Tab-separated table of C-alpha atoms and ligand atoms in Angstrom:
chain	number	residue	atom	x	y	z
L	20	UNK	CA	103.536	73.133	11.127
L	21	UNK	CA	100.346	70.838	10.478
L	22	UNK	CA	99.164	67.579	12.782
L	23	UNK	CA	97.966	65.065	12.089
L	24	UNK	CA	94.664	66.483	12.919
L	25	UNK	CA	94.799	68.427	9.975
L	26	UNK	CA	93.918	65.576	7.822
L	27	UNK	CA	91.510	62.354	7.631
L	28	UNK	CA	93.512	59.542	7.119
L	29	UNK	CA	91.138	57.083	6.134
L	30	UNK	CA	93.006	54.841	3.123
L	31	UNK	CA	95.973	56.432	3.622
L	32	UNK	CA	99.040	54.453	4.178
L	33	UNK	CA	100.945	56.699	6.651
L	34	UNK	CA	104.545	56.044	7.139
L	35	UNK	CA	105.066	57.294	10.874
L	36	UNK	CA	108.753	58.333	11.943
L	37	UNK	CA	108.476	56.748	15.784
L	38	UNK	CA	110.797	57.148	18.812
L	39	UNK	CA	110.852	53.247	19.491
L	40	UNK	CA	114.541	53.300	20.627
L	41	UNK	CA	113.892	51.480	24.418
L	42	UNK	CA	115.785	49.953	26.935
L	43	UNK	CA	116.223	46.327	26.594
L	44	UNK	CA	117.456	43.302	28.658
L	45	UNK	CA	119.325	40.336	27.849
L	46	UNK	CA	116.419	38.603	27.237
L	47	UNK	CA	114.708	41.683	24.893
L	48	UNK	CA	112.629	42.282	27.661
L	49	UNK	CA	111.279	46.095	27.202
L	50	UNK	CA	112.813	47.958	30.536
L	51	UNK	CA	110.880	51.284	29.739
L	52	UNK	CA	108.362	51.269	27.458
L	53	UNK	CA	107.644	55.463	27.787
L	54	UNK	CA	108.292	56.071	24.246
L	55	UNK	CA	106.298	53.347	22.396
L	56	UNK	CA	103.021	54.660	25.152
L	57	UNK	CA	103.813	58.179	24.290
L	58	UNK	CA	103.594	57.521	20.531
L	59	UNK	CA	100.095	55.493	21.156
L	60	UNK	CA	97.640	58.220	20.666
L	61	UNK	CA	98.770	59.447	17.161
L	62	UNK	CA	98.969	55.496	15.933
L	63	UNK	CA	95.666	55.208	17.875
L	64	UNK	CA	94.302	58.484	15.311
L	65	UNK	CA	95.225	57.507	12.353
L	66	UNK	CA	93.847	53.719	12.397
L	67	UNK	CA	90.931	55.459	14.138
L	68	UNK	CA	90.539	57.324	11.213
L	69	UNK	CA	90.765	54.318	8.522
L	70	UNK	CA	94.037	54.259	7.805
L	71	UNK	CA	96.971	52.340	8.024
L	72	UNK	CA	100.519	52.898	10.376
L	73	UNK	CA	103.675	51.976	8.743
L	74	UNK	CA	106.173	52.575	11.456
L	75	UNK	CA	109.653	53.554	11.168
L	76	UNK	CA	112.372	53.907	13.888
L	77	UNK	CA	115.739	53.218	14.969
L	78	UNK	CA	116.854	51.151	17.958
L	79	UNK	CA	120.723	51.775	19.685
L	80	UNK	CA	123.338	52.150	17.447
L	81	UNK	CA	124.010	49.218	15.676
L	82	UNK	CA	127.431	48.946	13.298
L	83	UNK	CA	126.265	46.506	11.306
L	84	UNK	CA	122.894	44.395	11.254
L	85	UNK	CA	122.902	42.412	14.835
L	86	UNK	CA	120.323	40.989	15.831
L	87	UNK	CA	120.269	42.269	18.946
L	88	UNK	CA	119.558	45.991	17.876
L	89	UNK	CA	116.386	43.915	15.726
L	90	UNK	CA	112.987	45.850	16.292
L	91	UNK	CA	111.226	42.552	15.890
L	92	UNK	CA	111.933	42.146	19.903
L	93	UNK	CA	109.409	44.703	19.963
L	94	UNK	CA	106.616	42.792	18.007
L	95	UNK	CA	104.828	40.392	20.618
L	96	UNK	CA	104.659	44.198	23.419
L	97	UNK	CA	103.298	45.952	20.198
L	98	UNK	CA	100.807	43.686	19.513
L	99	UNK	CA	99.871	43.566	23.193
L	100	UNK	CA	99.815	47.351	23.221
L	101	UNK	CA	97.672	47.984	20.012
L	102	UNK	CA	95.452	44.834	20.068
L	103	UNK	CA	96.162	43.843	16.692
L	104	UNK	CA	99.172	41.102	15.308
L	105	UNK	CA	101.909	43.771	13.904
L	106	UNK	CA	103.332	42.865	11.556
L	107	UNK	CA	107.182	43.368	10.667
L	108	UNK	CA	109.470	43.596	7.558
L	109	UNK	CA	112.782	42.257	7.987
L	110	UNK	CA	114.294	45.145	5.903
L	111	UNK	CA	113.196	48.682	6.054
L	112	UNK	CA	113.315	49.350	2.079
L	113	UNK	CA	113.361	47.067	-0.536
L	114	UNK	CA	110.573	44.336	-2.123
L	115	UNK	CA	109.376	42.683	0.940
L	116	UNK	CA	108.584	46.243	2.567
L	117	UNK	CA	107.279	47.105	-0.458
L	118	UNK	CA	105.559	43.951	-0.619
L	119	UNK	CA	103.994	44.456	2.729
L	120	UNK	CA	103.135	47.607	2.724
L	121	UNK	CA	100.797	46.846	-0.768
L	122	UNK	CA	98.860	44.362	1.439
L	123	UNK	CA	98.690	46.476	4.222
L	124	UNK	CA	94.768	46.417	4.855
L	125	UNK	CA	93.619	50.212	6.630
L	126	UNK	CA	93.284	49.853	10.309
L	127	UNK	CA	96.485	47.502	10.207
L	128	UNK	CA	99.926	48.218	11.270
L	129	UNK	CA	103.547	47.551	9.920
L	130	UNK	CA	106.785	47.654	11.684
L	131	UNK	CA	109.493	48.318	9.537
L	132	UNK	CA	113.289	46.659	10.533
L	133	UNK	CA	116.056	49.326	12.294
L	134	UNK	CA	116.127	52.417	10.160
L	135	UNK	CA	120.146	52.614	11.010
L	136	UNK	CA	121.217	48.862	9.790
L	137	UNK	CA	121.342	51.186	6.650
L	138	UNK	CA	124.285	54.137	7.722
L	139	UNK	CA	121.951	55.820	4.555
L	140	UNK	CA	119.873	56.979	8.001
L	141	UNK	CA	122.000	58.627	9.748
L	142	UNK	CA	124.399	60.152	6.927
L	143	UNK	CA	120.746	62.168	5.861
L	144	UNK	CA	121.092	60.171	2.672
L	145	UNK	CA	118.537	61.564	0.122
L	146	UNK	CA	118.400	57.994	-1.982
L	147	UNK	CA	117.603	56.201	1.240
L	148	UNK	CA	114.916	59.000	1.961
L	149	UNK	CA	113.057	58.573	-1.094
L	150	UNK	CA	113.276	55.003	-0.626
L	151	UNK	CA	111.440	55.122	2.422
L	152	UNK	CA	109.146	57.743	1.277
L	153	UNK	CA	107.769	55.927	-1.424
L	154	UNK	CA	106.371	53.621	1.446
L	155	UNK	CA	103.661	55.751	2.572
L	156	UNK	CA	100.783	58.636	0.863
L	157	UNK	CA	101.936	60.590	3.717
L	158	UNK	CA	104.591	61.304	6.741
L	159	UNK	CA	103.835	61.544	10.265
L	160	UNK	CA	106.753	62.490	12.447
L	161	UNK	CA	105.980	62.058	15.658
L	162	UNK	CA	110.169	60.797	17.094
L	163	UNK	CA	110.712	63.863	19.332
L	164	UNK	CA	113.793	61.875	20.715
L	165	UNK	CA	115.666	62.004	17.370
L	166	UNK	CA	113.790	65.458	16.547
L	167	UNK	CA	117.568	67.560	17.037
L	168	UNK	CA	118.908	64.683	14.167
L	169	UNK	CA	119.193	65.701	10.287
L	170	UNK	CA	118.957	62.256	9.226
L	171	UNK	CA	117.056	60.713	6.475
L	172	UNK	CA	114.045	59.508	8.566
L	173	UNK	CA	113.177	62.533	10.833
L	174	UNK	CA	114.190	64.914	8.251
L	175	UNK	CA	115.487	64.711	4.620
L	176	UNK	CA	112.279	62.604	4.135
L	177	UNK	CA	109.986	65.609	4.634
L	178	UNK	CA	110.921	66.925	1.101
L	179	UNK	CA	109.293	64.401	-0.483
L	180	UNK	CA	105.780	64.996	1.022
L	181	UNK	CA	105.815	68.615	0.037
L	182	UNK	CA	102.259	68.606	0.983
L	183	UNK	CA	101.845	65.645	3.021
L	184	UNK	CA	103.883	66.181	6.070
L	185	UNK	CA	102.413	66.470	9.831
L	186	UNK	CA	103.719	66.415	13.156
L	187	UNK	CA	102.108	63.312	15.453
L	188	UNK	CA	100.818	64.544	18.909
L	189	UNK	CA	103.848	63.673	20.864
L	190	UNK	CA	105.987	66.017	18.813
L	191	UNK	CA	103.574	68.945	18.988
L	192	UNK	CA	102.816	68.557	21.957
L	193	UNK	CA	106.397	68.705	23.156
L	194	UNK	CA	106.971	71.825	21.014
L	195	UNK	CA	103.893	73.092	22.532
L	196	UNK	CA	104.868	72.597	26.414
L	197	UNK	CA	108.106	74.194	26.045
L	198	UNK	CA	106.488	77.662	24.127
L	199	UNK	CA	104.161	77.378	27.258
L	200	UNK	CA	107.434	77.679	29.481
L	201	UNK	CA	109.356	79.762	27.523
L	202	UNK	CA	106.943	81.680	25.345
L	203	UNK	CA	103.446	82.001	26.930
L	204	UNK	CA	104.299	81.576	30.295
L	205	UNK	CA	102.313	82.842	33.742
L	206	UNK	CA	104.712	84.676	35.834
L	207	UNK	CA	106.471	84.458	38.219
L	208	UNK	CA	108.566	81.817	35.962
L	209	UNK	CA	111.288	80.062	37.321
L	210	UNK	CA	113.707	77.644	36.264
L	211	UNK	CA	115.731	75.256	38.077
L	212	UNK	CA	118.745	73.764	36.627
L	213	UNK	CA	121.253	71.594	38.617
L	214	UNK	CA	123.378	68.496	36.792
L	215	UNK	CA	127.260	68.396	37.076
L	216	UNK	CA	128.443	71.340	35.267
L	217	UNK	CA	128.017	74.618	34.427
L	218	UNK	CA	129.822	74.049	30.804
L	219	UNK	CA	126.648	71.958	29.617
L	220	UNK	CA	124.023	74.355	30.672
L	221	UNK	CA	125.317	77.645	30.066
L	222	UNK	CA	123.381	78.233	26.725
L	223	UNK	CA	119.998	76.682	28.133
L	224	UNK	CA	120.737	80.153	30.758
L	225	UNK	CA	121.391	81.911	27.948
L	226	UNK	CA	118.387	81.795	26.137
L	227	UNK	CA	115.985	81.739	29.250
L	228	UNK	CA	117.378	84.734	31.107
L	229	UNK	CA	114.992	86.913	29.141
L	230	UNK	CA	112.349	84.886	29.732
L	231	UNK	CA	112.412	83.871	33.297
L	232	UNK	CA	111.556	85.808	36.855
L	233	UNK	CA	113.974	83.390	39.371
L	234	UNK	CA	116.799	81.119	38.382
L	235	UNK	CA	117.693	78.244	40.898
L	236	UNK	CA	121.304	76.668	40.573
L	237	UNK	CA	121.920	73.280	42.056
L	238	UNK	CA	124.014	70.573	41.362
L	239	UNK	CA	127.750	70.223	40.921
L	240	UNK	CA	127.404	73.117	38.796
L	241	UNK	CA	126.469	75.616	41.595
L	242	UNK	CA	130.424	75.503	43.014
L	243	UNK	CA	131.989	77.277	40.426
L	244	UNK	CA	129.384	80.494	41.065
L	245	UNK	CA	130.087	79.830	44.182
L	246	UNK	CA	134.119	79.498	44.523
L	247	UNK	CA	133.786	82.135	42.028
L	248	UNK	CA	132.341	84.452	44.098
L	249	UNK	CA	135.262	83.753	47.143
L	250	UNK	CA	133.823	80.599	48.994
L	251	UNK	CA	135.376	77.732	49.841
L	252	UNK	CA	133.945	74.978	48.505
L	253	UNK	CA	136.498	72.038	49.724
L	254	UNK	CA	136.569	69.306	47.229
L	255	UNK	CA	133.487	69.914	45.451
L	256	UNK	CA	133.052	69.915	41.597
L	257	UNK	CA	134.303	72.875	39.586
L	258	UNK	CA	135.218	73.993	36.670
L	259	UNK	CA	138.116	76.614	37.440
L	260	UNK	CA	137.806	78.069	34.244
L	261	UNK	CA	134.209	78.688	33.890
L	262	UNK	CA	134.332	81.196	36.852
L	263	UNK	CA	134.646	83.993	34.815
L	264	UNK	CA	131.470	82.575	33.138
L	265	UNK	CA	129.469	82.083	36.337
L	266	UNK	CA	130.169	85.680	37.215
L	267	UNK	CA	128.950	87.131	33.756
L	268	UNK	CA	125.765	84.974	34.316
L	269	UNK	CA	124.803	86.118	37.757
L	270	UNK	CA	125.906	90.150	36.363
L	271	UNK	CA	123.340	89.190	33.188
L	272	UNK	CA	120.871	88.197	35.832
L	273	UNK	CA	121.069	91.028	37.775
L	274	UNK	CA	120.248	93.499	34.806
L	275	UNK	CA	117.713	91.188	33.380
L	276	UNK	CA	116.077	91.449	36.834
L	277	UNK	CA	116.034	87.775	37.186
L	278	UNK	CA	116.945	86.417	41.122
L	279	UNK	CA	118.975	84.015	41.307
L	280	UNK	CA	118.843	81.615	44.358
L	281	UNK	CA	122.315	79.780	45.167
L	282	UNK	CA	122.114	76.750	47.916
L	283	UNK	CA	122.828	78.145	51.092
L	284	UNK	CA	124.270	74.681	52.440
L	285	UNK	CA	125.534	71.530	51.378
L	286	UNK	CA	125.856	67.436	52.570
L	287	UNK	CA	129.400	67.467	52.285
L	288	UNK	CA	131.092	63.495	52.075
L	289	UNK	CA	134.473	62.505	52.936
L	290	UNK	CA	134.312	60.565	49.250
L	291	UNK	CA	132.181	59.946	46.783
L	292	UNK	CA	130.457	57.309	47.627
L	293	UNK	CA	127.202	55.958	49.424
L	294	UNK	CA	129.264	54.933	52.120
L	295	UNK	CA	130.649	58.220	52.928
L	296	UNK	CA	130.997	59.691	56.247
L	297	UNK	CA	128.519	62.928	55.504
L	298	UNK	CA	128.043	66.654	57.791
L	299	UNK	CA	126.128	69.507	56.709
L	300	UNK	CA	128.588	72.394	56.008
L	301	UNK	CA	127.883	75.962	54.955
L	302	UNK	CA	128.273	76.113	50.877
L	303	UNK	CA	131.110	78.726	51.292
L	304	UNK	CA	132.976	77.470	54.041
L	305	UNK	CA	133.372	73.793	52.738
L	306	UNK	CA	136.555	72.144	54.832
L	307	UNK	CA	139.160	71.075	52.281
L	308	UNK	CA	138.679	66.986	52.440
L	309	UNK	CA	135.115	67.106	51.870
L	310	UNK	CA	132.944	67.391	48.225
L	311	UNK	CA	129.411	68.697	48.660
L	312	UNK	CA	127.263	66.150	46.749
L	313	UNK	CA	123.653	67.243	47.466
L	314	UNK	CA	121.895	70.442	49.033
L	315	UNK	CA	121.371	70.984	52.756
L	316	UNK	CA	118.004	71.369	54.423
L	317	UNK	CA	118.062	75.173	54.694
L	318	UNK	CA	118.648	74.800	50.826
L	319	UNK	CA	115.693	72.789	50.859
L	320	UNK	CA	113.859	75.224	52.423
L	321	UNK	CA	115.097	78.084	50.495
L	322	UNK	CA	114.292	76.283	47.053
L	323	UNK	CA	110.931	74.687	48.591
L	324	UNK	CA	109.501	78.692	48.975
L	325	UNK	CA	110.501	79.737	45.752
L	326	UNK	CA	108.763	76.900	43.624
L	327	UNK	CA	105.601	77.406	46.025
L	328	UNK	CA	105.416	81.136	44.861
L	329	UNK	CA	105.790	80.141	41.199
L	330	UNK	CA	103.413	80.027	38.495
L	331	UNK	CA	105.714	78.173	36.168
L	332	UNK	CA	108.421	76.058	36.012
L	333	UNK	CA	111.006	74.898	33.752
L	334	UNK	CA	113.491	72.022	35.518
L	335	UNK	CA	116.238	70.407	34.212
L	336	UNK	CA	118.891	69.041	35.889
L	337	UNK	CA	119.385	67.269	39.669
L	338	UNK	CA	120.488	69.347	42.470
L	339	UNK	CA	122.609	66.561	43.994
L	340	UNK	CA	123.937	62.989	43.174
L	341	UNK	CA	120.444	61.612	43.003
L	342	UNK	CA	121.419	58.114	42.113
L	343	UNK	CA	123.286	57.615	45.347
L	344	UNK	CA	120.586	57.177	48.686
L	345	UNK	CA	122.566	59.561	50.807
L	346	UNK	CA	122.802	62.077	48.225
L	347	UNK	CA	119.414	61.897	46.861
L	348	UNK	CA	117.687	63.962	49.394
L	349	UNK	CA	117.625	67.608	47.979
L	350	UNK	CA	116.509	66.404	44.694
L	351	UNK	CA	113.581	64.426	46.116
L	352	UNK	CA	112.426	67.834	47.947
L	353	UNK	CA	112.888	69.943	45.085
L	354	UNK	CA	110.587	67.100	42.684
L	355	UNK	CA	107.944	67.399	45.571
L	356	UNK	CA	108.060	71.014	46.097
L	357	UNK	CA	107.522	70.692	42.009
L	358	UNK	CA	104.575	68.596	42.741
L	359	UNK	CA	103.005	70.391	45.239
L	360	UNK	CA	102.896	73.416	43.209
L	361	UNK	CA	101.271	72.053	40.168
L	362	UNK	CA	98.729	70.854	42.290
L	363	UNK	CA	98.303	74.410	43.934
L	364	UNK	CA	98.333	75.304	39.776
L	365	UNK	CA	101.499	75.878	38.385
L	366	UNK	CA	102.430	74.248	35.074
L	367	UNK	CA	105.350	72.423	35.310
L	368	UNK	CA	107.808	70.967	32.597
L	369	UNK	CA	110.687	68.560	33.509
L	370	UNK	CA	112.848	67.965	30.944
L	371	UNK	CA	116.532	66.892	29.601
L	372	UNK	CA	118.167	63.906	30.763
L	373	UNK	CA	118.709	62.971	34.558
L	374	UNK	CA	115.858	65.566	36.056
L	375	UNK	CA	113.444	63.287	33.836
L	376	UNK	CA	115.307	60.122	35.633
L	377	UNK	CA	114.485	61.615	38.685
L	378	UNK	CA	111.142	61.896	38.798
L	379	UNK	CA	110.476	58.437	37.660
L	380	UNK	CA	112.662	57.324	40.051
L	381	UNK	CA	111.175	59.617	43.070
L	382	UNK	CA	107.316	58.279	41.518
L	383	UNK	CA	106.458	62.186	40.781
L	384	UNK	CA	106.241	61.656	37.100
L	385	UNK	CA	102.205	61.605	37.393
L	386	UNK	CA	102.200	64.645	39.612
L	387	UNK	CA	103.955	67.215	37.303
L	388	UNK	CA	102.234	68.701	34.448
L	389	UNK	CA	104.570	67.419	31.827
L	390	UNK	CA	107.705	65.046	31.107
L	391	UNK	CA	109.703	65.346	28.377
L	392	UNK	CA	110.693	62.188	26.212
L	393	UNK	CA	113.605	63.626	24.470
L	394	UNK	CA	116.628	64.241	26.350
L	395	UNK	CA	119.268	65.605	23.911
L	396	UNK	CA	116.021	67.343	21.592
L	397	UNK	CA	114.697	69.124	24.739
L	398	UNK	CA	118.104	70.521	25.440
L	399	UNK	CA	118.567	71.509	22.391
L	400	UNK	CA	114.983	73.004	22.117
L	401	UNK	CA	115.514	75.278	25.266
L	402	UNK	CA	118.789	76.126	24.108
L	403	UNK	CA	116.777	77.878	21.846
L	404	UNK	CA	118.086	76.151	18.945
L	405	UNK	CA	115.767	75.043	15.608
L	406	UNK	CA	115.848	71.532	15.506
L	407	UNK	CA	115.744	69.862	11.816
L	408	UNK	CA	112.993	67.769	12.645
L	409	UNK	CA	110.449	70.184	13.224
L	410	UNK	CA	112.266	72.820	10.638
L	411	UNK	CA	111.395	69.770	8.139
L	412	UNK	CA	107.741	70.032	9.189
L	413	UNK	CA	106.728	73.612	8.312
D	22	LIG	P1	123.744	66.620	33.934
D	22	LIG	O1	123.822	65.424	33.006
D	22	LIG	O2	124.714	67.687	33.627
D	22	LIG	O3	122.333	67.089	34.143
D	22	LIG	O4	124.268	66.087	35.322
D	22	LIG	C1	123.605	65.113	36.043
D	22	LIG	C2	124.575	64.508	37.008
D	22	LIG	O5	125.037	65.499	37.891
D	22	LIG	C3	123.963	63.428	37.843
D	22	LIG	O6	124.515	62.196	37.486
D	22	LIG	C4	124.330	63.817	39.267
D	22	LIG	O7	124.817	62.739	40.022
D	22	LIG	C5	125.415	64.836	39.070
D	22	LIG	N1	125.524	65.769	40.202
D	22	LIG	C6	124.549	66.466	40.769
D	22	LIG	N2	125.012	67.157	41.826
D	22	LIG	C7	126.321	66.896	41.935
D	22	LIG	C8	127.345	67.286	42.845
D	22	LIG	N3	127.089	68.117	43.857
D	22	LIG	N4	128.582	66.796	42.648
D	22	LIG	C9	128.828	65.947	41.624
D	22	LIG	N5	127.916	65.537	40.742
D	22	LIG	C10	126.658	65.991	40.893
């Protein structure tokens, strides 16, 4: 797979596949702007180098064109954020992109209009593809977000720049974190994955047994191993008929020679909610009545010793329900612990959905080596799956 460092841009017109797909208020107020920052530095290379940025991405999931899924809310942040008046085409193919992009002077930038008011995008149609493709002298795909999508923008396009295709930093540098994890990783290696249930994780355990020296299990998830191994867990989160499952995993484990470390404890609540009446119970001997919804502090302390004796880590996943105050405890350690150990010189990925959430949220983003900004694409990429996107690249 080439980057974009394998090439001087200067006059080139290069049409950049960007993850621009933010959070917005009523009043199209950005609410996280992560993914237009992370895409910064490759924009940043290529007008660096001379050449010119015409940027393509999608925004929610419009049905038809409403102008509230309109990237021109982004225009006035963009031009903040790159210094420069973007400008915008009200249509992502057709004459006035076309139009646009032919005046587009090198060092300049172009936002083209939601890739997905056309369903072209995300039916992979090969029309629309070459539509877009004639845009640019050259593709940049730098959308790790939409990376585990075959549509015609972050994948069907790549055949039409046989020789012209490169991944942006943020994509290879994604691809590049998790082969540090998973591939070229300093032992011991653990990986800690919590959320609500075992179902969705199973083939991320899977395909990091081999590579891994401890497994933690937190979360929701952790009652069916441990009702499956004759607690009682009370009113806790299962999945009754993922037992079986839980038991294969921790028998894998064991002749893998990977430990796996189970909370010891739990802050049990009469209900879920943040007004629950809460006790700390032993994780097997839950009293019916009560649902464990976070770790206890022996957990804590358990997890806390692991991650300090690791030289990597792989997280994904909470270990309780983070989101609620009461509950949020165990997860909050666990981020710290992650912290503390990537400043003793660990490396440290957190990636997939809420774990990400969580470390915003818990202001440890800066103090772990690296965030992922694709939820669904990371999962998919330590599921050990190829995702089209990058497939498209090589
Ligand atoms: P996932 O999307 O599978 O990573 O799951 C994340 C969700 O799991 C979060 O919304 C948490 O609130 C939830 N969760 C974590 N621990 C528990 C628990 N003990 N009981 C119920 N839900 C939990």
């Amino acid at each position: 797979m080439k980057t974009i460092d394998d090439l001087n841009f200067k006059n080139k017109k290069a049409l950049i596949r960007v993850d621009f797909n933010v959070p917005l208020d009523a009043s199209y107020n950005i609410l996280d702007d992560t993914r237009i920052r992370a895409a910064k530095p490759t924009i940043d290379k290529i007008l660096n180098d001379g050449g010119s940025c015409i940027l393509m991405s999608h925004l929610g999931r419009p049905k038809v064109k409403e102008d509230d899924f309109s990237l021109k809310h982004l225009v006035p942040f963009l031009s903040v954020v790159f210094e420069q008046e973007v400008e915008f085409s009200s249509d992502c193919v057709g004459t006035e992109a076309e139009e646009k992009v032919r005046n587009l002077k090198p060092g300049r930038i172009l936002l083209l209009e939601n890739l997905r008011f056309h369903k072209e995008e995300t039916a992979g149609d090969s029309d629309f593809a070459k539509a877009l493709a004639q845009l640019g002298d050259c593709y940049v795909n730098d959308a790790f977000g939409t990376a585990h999508r075959a549509h015609a923008s972050t994948a069907i396009i790549a055949d039409f720049f046989p020789n012209a295709k490169f991944a942006g930093y943020l994509l290879a540098s994604e691809v590049e974190h998790v082969k540090k994890v998973l591939e070229d990783n300093v032992k011991p290696v653990t990986a800690i994955i919590g959320g609500a249930k075992v179902s969705s994780k199973i083939t991320i355990i899977e395909n990091i047994l081999d590579k891994i020296d401890h497994l933690i299990i937190g979360g929701g998830m952790a009652f069916t191993f441990i009702k499956a191994q004759g607690g009682k867990i009370g009113d806790s989160l299962v999945e009754d008929d993922k037992q079986e499952l839980a038991l294969q995993i921790l028998k894998m484990a064991e002749e893998k020679n990977v430990k796996v470390h189970l909370p010891i404890d739990s802050i049990v609540a009469d209900k879920f909610s943040d007004d629950a009446q809460t006790a700390i119970q032993n994780i097997d001997s839950i009293d019916s009545g009560w649902m464990g919804l976070d770790v206890g502090p022996k957990t804590n302390e358990l997890f806390e010793q692991v991650i300090g004796n690791s030289k990597t880590i792989l997280w994904n996943g909470p270990v309780g329900v983070f989101e609620m105050e009461k509950f949020s405890n165990g997860t909050k350690s666990l981020g710290k612990a992650v912290a503390k150990a990537t400043d003793n010189g660990a490396f440290s990925l957190v990636g997939g959905g809420d774990s990400v959430a969580a470390v915003k949220q818990f202001g440890l983003a800066e103090k772990v080596s690296y965030v992922s900004t694709g939820g669904g694409a990371m999962l998919e990429m330590l599921e050990g799956k190829t995702l089209p996107g990058i497939a498209a690249l090589a």
